[in-house]
């Protein structure tokens, strides 16, 4: 472990020197890449420096034990420092787990109503509100990129960006099928129905991650449709992009400005293509996707929200919390922390 930590510290110092070089600073792409690499290892280096200080203080305390006048104080100090050393070693073990390079990124989230008709679309709207509240709690910002409202309420589909600190590190476990069990407002017999909505969380593609060749993209301008507010149907402002090599189609109509809708559609398309690139890479590596908590596949049933029993269960780790009312108000921390802890435990065990 010490050998690895020394290598990381050397690399951090090397990056510091490089980022002082005027030639590198003038190259925005290169300096951004190096700054990101340095930021990714900063926590490890700071914790390692703390660890080295504890070791030095511990050696000093052990020497002081030999002095009869200082012996009692030195023993207490040595015990305290030994505990600190063990705690810091555990922290360093976790920090040395290979980091997901996307953890610090913003995300684009897509929620779709799936099985259950109107009730599934209403539930998709409830999930959007839940993630909006959770984002608010974390001081993250939400920007709606595209929405297709449902007549009964909620959304048949909504795509939105969440911007903030380490968003993907918290929300990457949310991709999959979310199931709701409750009595719909339209149910006259009081029977509990089961409906589903799918969630897809993708890290935002940055310039250094993915270059989109616009020659491979067909752009269609259409008239906006659906529930979009006054004036949405009166102008040809909606933008549909088709990526010819993959057949991926994205659509944006939330803005009255065609230019703004095009910008949003390009952002979604870049992120979808980056997500596709990551999936292909994971398939090549084979074990990588299987080593995650869940597959990240939209068809995988990951969580059940049971309203009659005020219960939320995450099926991947067998975690249950009887506070569904609070969860739907954005109190997602206990679930997300349980997923992160399980992920770290699996990686420490070498799974």
CSV table of C-alpha atoms in Angstrom, one decimal:
chain,number,residue,atom,x,y,z
A,1,UNK,CA,0.0,0.0,0.0
A,2,UNK,CA,2.8,2.4,0.9
A,3,UNK,CA,4.5,1.8,-2.5
A,4,UNK,CA,1.3,2.7,-4.3
A,5,UNK,CA,0.8,5.8,-2.1
A,6,UNK,CA,4.4,6.9,-2.9
A,7,UNK,CA,3.8,6.6,-6.6
A,8,UNK,CA,0.5,8.6,-6.3
A,9,UNK,CA,2.2,11.3,-4.3
A,10,UNK,CA,5.1,11.5,-6.9
A,11,UNK,CA,2.5,11.8,-9.7
A,12,UNK,CA,0.6,14.6,-7.8
A,13,UNK,CA,3.9,16.6,-7.5
A,14,UNK,CA,4.7,16.0,-11.1
A,15,UNK,CA,1.2,17.3,-12.1
A,16,UNK,CA,1.7,20.4,-10.0
A,17,UNK,CA,4.9,21.1,-11.9
A,18,UNK,CA,3.3,20.5,-15.2
A,19,UNK,CA,0.4,22.8,-14.4
A,20,UNK,CA,2.9,25.6,-13.8
A,21,UNK,CA,4.3,25.3,-17.3
A,22,UNK,CA,3.1,28.2,-19.5
A,23,UNK,CA,3.0,25.9,-22.6
A,24,UNK,CA,0.6,23.5,-20.9
A,25,UNK,CA,-1.5,26.3,-19.4
A,26,UNK,CA,-2.0,27.7,-22.9
A,27,UNK,CA,-3.4,24.3,-24.1
A,28,UNK,CA,-6.9,24.3,-22.6
A,29,UNK,CA,-7.6,20.7,-23.4
A,30,UNK,CA,-4.3,19.4,-21.9
A,31,UNK,CA,-4.5,21.6,-18.8
A,32,UNK,CA,-8.1,20.5,-18.2
A,33,UNK,CA,-7.1,16.9,-18.5
A,34,UNK,CA,-4.2,17.3,-16.1
A,35,UNK,CA,-6.2,19.4,-13.6
A,36,UNK,CA,-8.8,16.7,-13.5
A,37,UNK,CA,-6.2,13.9,-13.0
A,38,UNK,CA,-4.7,15.9,-10.1
A,39,UNK,CA,-8.1,16.6,-8.5
A,40,UNK,CA,-8.9,12.9,-8.7
A,41,UNK,CA,-5.9,12.0,-6.5
A,42,UNK,CA,-5.8,15.0,-4.2
A,43,UNK,CA,-7.8,13.3,-1.4
A,44,UNK,CA,-5.5,10.3,-1.4
A,45,UNK,CA,-2.4,12.5,-1.3
A,46,UNK,CA,-3.7,14.7,1.6
A,47,UNK,CA,-4.7,11.6,3.6
A,48,UNK,CA,-1.3,10.0,3.0
A,49,UNK,CA,0.5,13.2,4.2
A,50,UNK,CA,-1.7,13.0,7.3
A,51,UNK,CA,-0.7,9.3,7.7
A,52,UNK,CA,3.0,10.1,7.4
A,53,UNK,CA,2.6,12.7,10.1
A,54,UNK,CA,0.9,10.2,12.4
A,55,UNK,CA,3.7,7.7,11.9
A,56,UNK,CA,6.4,10.3,12.7
A,57,UNK,CA,4.5,11.4,15.8
A,58,UNK,CA,4.1,7.7,16.9
A,59,UNK,CA,7.8,7.1,16.6
A,60,UNK,CA,8.5,10.2,18.7
A,61,UNK,CA,5.9,9.0,21.3
A,62,UNK,CA,7.6,5.6,21.5
A,63,UNK,CA,11.0,7.2,22.1
A,64,UNK,CA,9.4,9.4,24.9
A,65,UNK,CA,8.2,6.2,26.7
A,66,UNK,CA,11.8,5.5,27.5
A,67,UNK,CA,11.9,8.8,29.6
A,68,UNK,CA,10.5,8.0,33.1
A,69,UNK,CA,9.2,11.5,33.5
A,70,UNK,CA,7.3,11.5,30.2
A,71,UNK,CA,6.4,7.8,30.1
A,72,UNK,CA,2.8,8.0,31.3
A,73,UNK,CA,1.9,10.9,28.9
A,74,UNK,CA,3.8,9.2,26.1
A,75,UNK,CA,1.9,5.9,26.5
A,76,UNK,CA,-1.5,7.8,26.3
A,77,UNK,CA,-0.3,9.7,23.3
A,78,UNK,CA,1.0,6.4,21.6
A,79,UNK,CA,-2.4,4.7,22.2
A,80,UNK,CA,-4.3,7.7,20.7
A,81,UNK,CA,-1.9,7.8,17.7
A,82,UNK,CA,-2.2,4.0,17.1
A,83,UNK,CA,-6.0,4.4,16.9
A,84,UNK,CA,-5.6,7.3,14.5
A,85,UNK,CA,-3.1,5.2,12.4
A,86,UNK,CA,-5.6,2.3,12.1
A,87,UNK,CA,-8.5,4.7,11.2
A,88,UNK,CA,-6.4,6.4,8.5
A,89,UNK,CA,-5.3,3.1,7.0
A,90,UNK,CA,-8.9,2.1,6.6
A,91,UNK,CA,-9.6,5.5,4.9
A,92,UNK,CA,-6.6,5.0,2.6
A,93,UNK,CA,-7.8,1.5,1.7
A,94,UNK,CA,-11.1,3.0,0.5
A,95,UNK,CA,-9.5,5.9,-1.3
A,96,UNK,CA,-7.2,3.5,-3.1
A,97,UNK,CA,-10.2,1.6,-4.6
A,98,UNK,CA,-10.0,2.4,-8.4
A,99,UNK,CA,-12.1,5.5,-8.9
A,100,UNK,CA,-14.8,5.7,-11.5
A,101,UNK,CA,-13.5,8.4,-13.8
A,102,UNK,CA,-17.0,9.7,-14.2
A,103,UNK,CA,-17.7,10.2,-10.5
A,104,UNK,CA,-17.2,13.9,-10.5
A,105,UNK,CA,-19.4,14.6,-13.5
A,106,UNK,CA,-22.8,16.1,-14.0
A,107,UNK,CA,-25.5,13.7,-15.3
A,108,UNK,CA,-28.3,13.5,-17.8
A,109,UNK,CA,-31.2,11.5,-16.4
A,110,UNK,CA,-34.0,10.0,-18.5
A,111,UNK,CA,-37.2,8.8,-16.8
A,112,UNK,CA,-39.9,6.9,-18.8
A,113,UNK,CA,-43.3,5.6,-17.8
A,114,UNK,CA,-43.2,1.9,-18.5
A,115,UNK,CA,-45.8,-0.8,-17.6
A,116,UNK,CA,-49.0,0.5,-16.1
A,117,UNK,CA,-50.3,3.1,-18.5
A,118,UNK,CA,-51.3,6.4,-16.9
A,119,UNK,CA,-50.3,5.3,-13.5
A,120,UNK,CA,-46.7,4.5,-14.8
A,121,UNK,CA,-46.5,8.1,-16.2
A,122,UNK,CA,-47.7,9.6,-13.0
A,123,UNK,CA,-45.1,7.6,-11.1
A,124,UNK,CA,-42.4,8.8,-13.6
A,125,UNK,CA,-43.5,12.3,-12.5
A,126,UNK,CA,-43.2,11.4,-8.9
A,127,UNK,CA,-39.6,10.1,-9.5
A,128,UNK,CA,-38.7,13.3,-11.2
A,129,UNK,CA,-40.0,15.2,-8.2
A,130,UNK,CA,-38.0,12.9,-5.9
A,131,UNK,CA,-34.8,13.5,-7.7
A,132,UNK,CA,-35.5,17.3,-7.9
A,133,UNK,CA,-35.9,17.4,-4.1
A,134,UNK,CA,-32.8,15.3,-3.6
A,135,UNK,CA,-30.9,17.7,-5.9
A,136,UNK,CA,-32.2,20.6,-3.9
A,137,UNK,CA,-30.9,19.0,-0.7
A,138,UNK,CA,-27.4,18.7,-2.3
A,139,UNK,CA,-27.4,22.2,-3.8
A,140,UNK,CA,-27.4,20.7,-7.3
A,141,UNK,CA,-29.1,22.5,-10.2
A,142,UNK,CA,-31.7,20.9,-12.6
A,143,UNK,CA,-32.2,21.8,-16.2
A,144,UNK,CA,-35.0,20.1,-18.2
A,145,UNK,CA,-33.7,19.1,-21.6
A,146,UNK,CA,-36.8,17.5,-23.0
A,147,UNK,CA,-40.2,16.4,-21.7
A,148,UNK,CA,-43.3,14.6,-23.0
A,149,UNK,CA,-46.1,15.3,-20.5
A,150,UNK,CA,-48.9,12.8,-19.9
A,151,UNK,CA,-52.6,13.9,-20.1
A,152,UNK,CA,-53.2,12.1,-16.8
A,153,UNK,CA,-50.3,13.8,-15.1
A,154,UNK,CA,-46.6,13.0,-14.9
A,155,UNK,CA,-44.5,12.2,-18.0
A,156,UNK,CA,-44.4,9.5,-20.6
A,157,UNK,CA,-40.7,10.7,-20.9
A,158,UNK,CA,-38.5,13.4,-19.3
A,159,UNK,CA,-34.8,14.1,-19.8
A,160,UNK,CA,-33.0,16.5,-17.5
A,161,UNK,CA,-29.5,17.5,-16.5
A,162,UNK,CA,-28.3,17.6,-12.9
A,163,UNK,CA,-25.3,19.9,-12.3
A,164,UNK,CA,-23.2,20.0,-9.1
A,165,UNK,CA,-20.4,18.4,-7.2
A,166,UNK,CA,-19.9,14.6,-7.7
A,167,UNK,CA,-23.4,14.1,-9.0
A,168,UNK,CA,-22.7,10.8,-10.9
A,169,UNK,CA,-20.9,9.3,-7.8
A,170,UNK,CA,-24.3,9.4,-6.0
A,171,UNK,CA,-26.8,8.8,-8.8
A,172,UNK,CA,-25.0,6.2,-10.9
A,173,UNK,CA,-26.8,3.4,-8.9
A,174,UNK,CA,-30.3,4.7,-10.0
A,175,UNK,CA,-30.4,3.2,-13.5
A,176,UNK,CA,-33.0,0.4,-13.8
A,177,UNK,CA,-36.7,-0.3,-13.4
A,178,UNK,CA,-38.4,1.3,-10.4
A,179,UNK,CA,-41.7,-0.4,-9.3
A,180,UNK,CA,-44.5,1.2,-7.5
A,181,UNK,CA,-47.3,-0.6,-5.5
A,182,UNK,CA,-50.2,1.7,-4.6
A,183,UNK,CA,-53.9,2.4,-5.2
A,184,UNK,CA,-54.1,4.7,-8.2
A,185,UNK,CA,-56.3,7.8,-8.1
A,186,UNK,CA,-58.4,6.2,-10.9
A,187,UNK,CA,-59.0,3.0,-9.0
A,188,UNK,CA,-62.6,2.9,-7.7
A,189,UNK,CA,-62.4,-0.5,-5.9
A,190,UNK,CA,-59.4,0.4,-3.7
A,191,UNK,CA,-57.1,-2.3,-5.3
A,192,UNK,CA,-53.4,-2.0,-5.2
A,193,UNK,CA,-51.8,-1.8,-8.6
A,194,UNK,CA,-48.2,-2.4,-9.6
A,195,UNK,CA,-46.7,-0.1,-12.2
A,196,UNK,CA,-43.1,0.6,-13.3
A,197,UNK,CA,-41.0,3.5,-14.6
A,198,UNK,CA,-37.5,3.2,-16.0
A,199,UNK,CA,-34.6,5.4,-15.0
A,200,UNK,CA,-31.4,5.9,-17.0
A,201,UNK,CA,-28.5,7.9,-15.5
A,202,UNK,CA,-25.7,8.9,-17.9
A,203,UNK,CA,-22.5,10.9,-17.0
A,204,UNK,CA,-22.4,14.1,-19.1
A,205,UNK,CA,-20.0,13.8,-22.0
A,206,UNK,CA,-17.3,16.5,-21.9
A,207,UNK,CA,-15.2,17.8,-24.8
A,208,UNK,CA,-12.2,15.7,-23.6
A,209,UNK,CA,-14.4,12.5,-23.6
A,210,UNK,CA,-16.1,12.6,-26.9
A,211,UNK,CA,-15.8,14.4,-30.2
A,212,UNK,CA,-19.1,14.5,-32.1
A,213,UNK,CA,-18.8,14.7,-35.9
A,214,UNK,CA,-21.8,16.8,-37.0
A,215,UNK,CA,-21.4,15.4,-40.5
A,216,UNK,CA,-22.8,12.2,-39.2
A,217,UNK,CA,-25.9,13.9,-37.7
A,218,UNK,CA,-29.1,14.6,-39.5
A,219,UNK,CA,-31.0,17.7,-38.2
A,220,UNK,CA,-34.7,18.0,-38.6
A,221,UNK,CA,-36.7,21.0,-37.5
A,222,UNK,CA,-40.3,20.3,-36.5
A,223,UNK,CA,-43.3,22.0,-34.8
A,224,UNK,CA,-43.4,21.3,-31.1
A,225,UNK,CA,-46.1,19.0,-29.8
A,226,UNK,CA,-47.7,17.9,-26.5
A,227,UNK,CA,-48.2,19.9,-23.3
A,228,UNK,CA,-45.6,22.6,-23.5
A,229,UNK,CA,-47.2,25.8,-22.4
A,230,UNK,CA,-48.6,28.7,-24.4
A,231,UNK,CA,-47.0,29.2,-27.8
A,232,UNK,CA,-45.3,25.9,-27.9
A,233,UNK,CA,-47.2,24.7,-31.0
A,234,UNK,CA,-47.0,27.9,-33.0
A,235,UNK,CA,-43.4,27.9,-34.1
A,236,UNK,CA,-41.1,25.4,-35.9
A,237,UNK,CA,-38.6,25.3,-33.0
A,238,UNK,CA,-38.4,21.6,-32.0
A,239,UNK,CA,-35.2,19.9,-33.0
A,240,UNK,CA,-34.7,16.2,-33.8
A,241,UNK,CA,-31.2,14.8,-34.2
A,242,UNK,CA,-30.4,11.4,-35.8
A,243,UNK,CA,-26.9,10.0,-35.4
A,244,UNK,CA,-26.7,8.1,-38.7
A,245,UNK,CA,-24.0,5.5,-37.7
A,246,UNK,CA,-25.8,4.3,-34.6
A,247,UNK,CA,-29.4,5.3,-35.4
A,248,UNK,CA,-29.8,7.1,-32.1
A,249,UNK,CA,-32.5,9.8,-32.2
A,250,UNK,CA,-32.9,12.6,-29.7
A,251,UNK,CA,-35.5,15.3,-29.5
A,252,UNK,CA,-35.7,18.7,-27.8
A,253,UNK,CA,-38.7,21.0,-27.7
A,254,UNK,CA,-38.6,22.7,-24.3
A,255,UNK,CA,-37.4,26.1,-25.5
A,256,UNK,CA,-39.1,28.5,-28.0
A,257,UNK,CA,-35.7,29.1,-29.5
A,258,UNK,CA,-34.6,26.6,-32.2
A,259,UNK,CA,-31.0,27.4,-31.4
A,260,UNK,CA,-31.4,26.5,-27.7
A,261,UNK,CA,-33.3,23.3,-28.5
A,262,UNK,CA,-30.5,22.3,-30.8
A,263,UNK,CA,-27.9,23.0,-28.1
A,264,UNK,CA,-29.8,20.8,-25.7
A,265,UNK,CA,-30.4,18.0,-28.3
A,266,UNK,CA,-26.6,18.0,-29.0
A,267,UNK,CA,-25.8,17.7,-25.3
A,268,UNK,CA,-28.2,14.7,-25.0
A,269,UNK,CA,-26.8,13.0,-28.1
A,270,UNK,CA,-23.2,13.4,-27.0
A,271,UNK,CA,-24.0,11.9,-23.6
A,272,UNK,CA,-25.9,9.0,-25.2
A,273,UNK,CA,-23.0,8.2,-27.5
A,274,UNK,CA,-20.5,8.5,-24.6
A,275,UNK,CA,-22.7,6.1,-22.6
A,276,UNK,CA,-22.8,3.7,-25.6
A,277,UNK,CA,-19.0,3.9,-25.8
A,278,UNK,CA,-18.7,3.1,-22.1
A,279,UNK,CA,-21.0,0.1,-22.4
A,280,UNK,CA,-18.9,-1.3,-25.3
A,281,UNK,CA,-15.7,-0.8,-23.3
A,282,UNK,CA,-17.3,-2.6,-20.3
A,283,UNK,CA,-18.3,-5.5,-22.5
A,284,UNK,CA,-14.7,-5.8,-23.8
A,285,UNK,CA,-13.5,-5.9,-20.2
A,286,UNK,CA,-16.1,-8.6,-19.4
A,287,UNK,CA,-16.1,-8.6,-15.6
A,288,UNK,CA,-16.3,-4.8,-15.2
A,289,UNK,CA,-20.1,-4.5,-15.6
A,290,UNK,CA,-20.8,-7.6,-13.6
A,291,UNK,CA,-18.7,-6.3,-10.7
A,292,UNK,CA,-21.0,-3.3,-10.3
A,293,UNK,CA,-24.0,-3.1,-7.9
A,294,UNK,CA,-26.6,-4.3,-10.5
A,295,UNK,CA,-26.0,-4.2,-14.3
A,296,UNK,CA,-27.1,-0.6,-14.8
A,297,UNK,CA,-29.5,-2.0,-17.4
A,298,UNK,CA,-32.9,-0.2,-17.7
A,299,UNK,CA,-34.7,-3.5,-17.7
A,300,UNK,CA,-33.3,-4.7,-14.3
A,301,UNK,CA,-35.8,-4.3,-11.4
A,302,UNK,CA,-33.8,-2.4,-8.8
A,303,UNK,CA,-36.3,-0.9,-6.3
A,304,UNK,CA,-39.9,-1.2,-5.1
A,305,UNK,CA,-41.9,1.7,-3.6
A,306,UNK,CA,-44.7,0.2,-1.6
A,307,UNK,CA,-47.2,2.9,-0.5
A,308,UNK,CA,-49.6,0.9,1.7
A,309,UNK,CA,-46.7,-0.2,3.9
A,310,UNK,CA,-44.7,3.1,3.5
A,311,UNK,CA,-41.7,0.9,2.5
A,312,UNK,CA,-38.9,1.2,0.0
A,313,UNK,CA,-36.8,-1.9,-0.9
A,314,UNK,CA,-33.6,-1.9,-3.0
A,315,UNK,CA,-33.5,-5.5,-4.3
A,316,UNK,CA,-29.8,-5.5,-5.3
A,317,UNK,CA,-28.6,-5.3,-1.8
A,318,UNK,CA,-31.7,-6.4,0.2
A,319,UNK,CA,-32.0,-2.9,1.8
A,320,UNK,CA,-35.4,-1.8,3.2
A,321,UNK,CA,-36.4,1.5,4.7
A,322,UNK,CA,-39.9,2.1,6.1
A,323,UNK,CA,-39.8,5.8,5.3
A,324,UNK,CA,-41.3,6.0,1.8
A,325,UNK,CA,-43.0,9.3,2.5
A,326,UNK,CA,-39.6,10.9,3.3
A,327,UNK,CA,-37.8,9.2,0.4
A,328,UNK,CA,-40.3,10.7,-2.1
A,329,UNK,CA,-39.5,14.1,-0.5
A,330,UNK,CA,-35.8,13.6,-1.6
A,331,UNK,CA,-34.5,11.8,1.5
A,332,UNK,CA,-32.5,9.3,-0.5
A,333,UNK,CA,-29.3,9.5,1.5
A,334,UNK,CA,-29.8,6.2,3.5
A,335,UNK,CA,-30.4,4.2,0.3
A,336,UNK,CA,-27.5,5.8,-1.6
A,337,UNK,CA,-25.1,5.4,1.3
A,338,UNK,CA,-26.0,1.7,1.7
A,339,UNK,CA,-25.3,1.2,-2.1
A,340,UNK,CA,-22.0,3.0,-1.9
A,341,UNK,CA,-20.9,1.1,1.2
A,342,UNK,CA,-21.8,-2.3,-0.4
A,343,UNK,CA,-20.0,-1.3,-3.6
A,344,UNK,CA,-16.9,-0.4,-1.6
A,345,UNK,CA,-17.1,-3.6,0.5
A,346,UNK,CA,-17.3,-5.7,-2.7
A,347,UNK,CA,-14.3,-3.9,-4.2
A,348,UNK,CA,-12.2,-4.3,-1.0
A,349,UNK,CA,-13.1,-8.0,-1.0
A,350,UNK,CA,-11.7,-8.1,-4.6
A,351,UNK,CA,-15.1,-9.0,-6.1
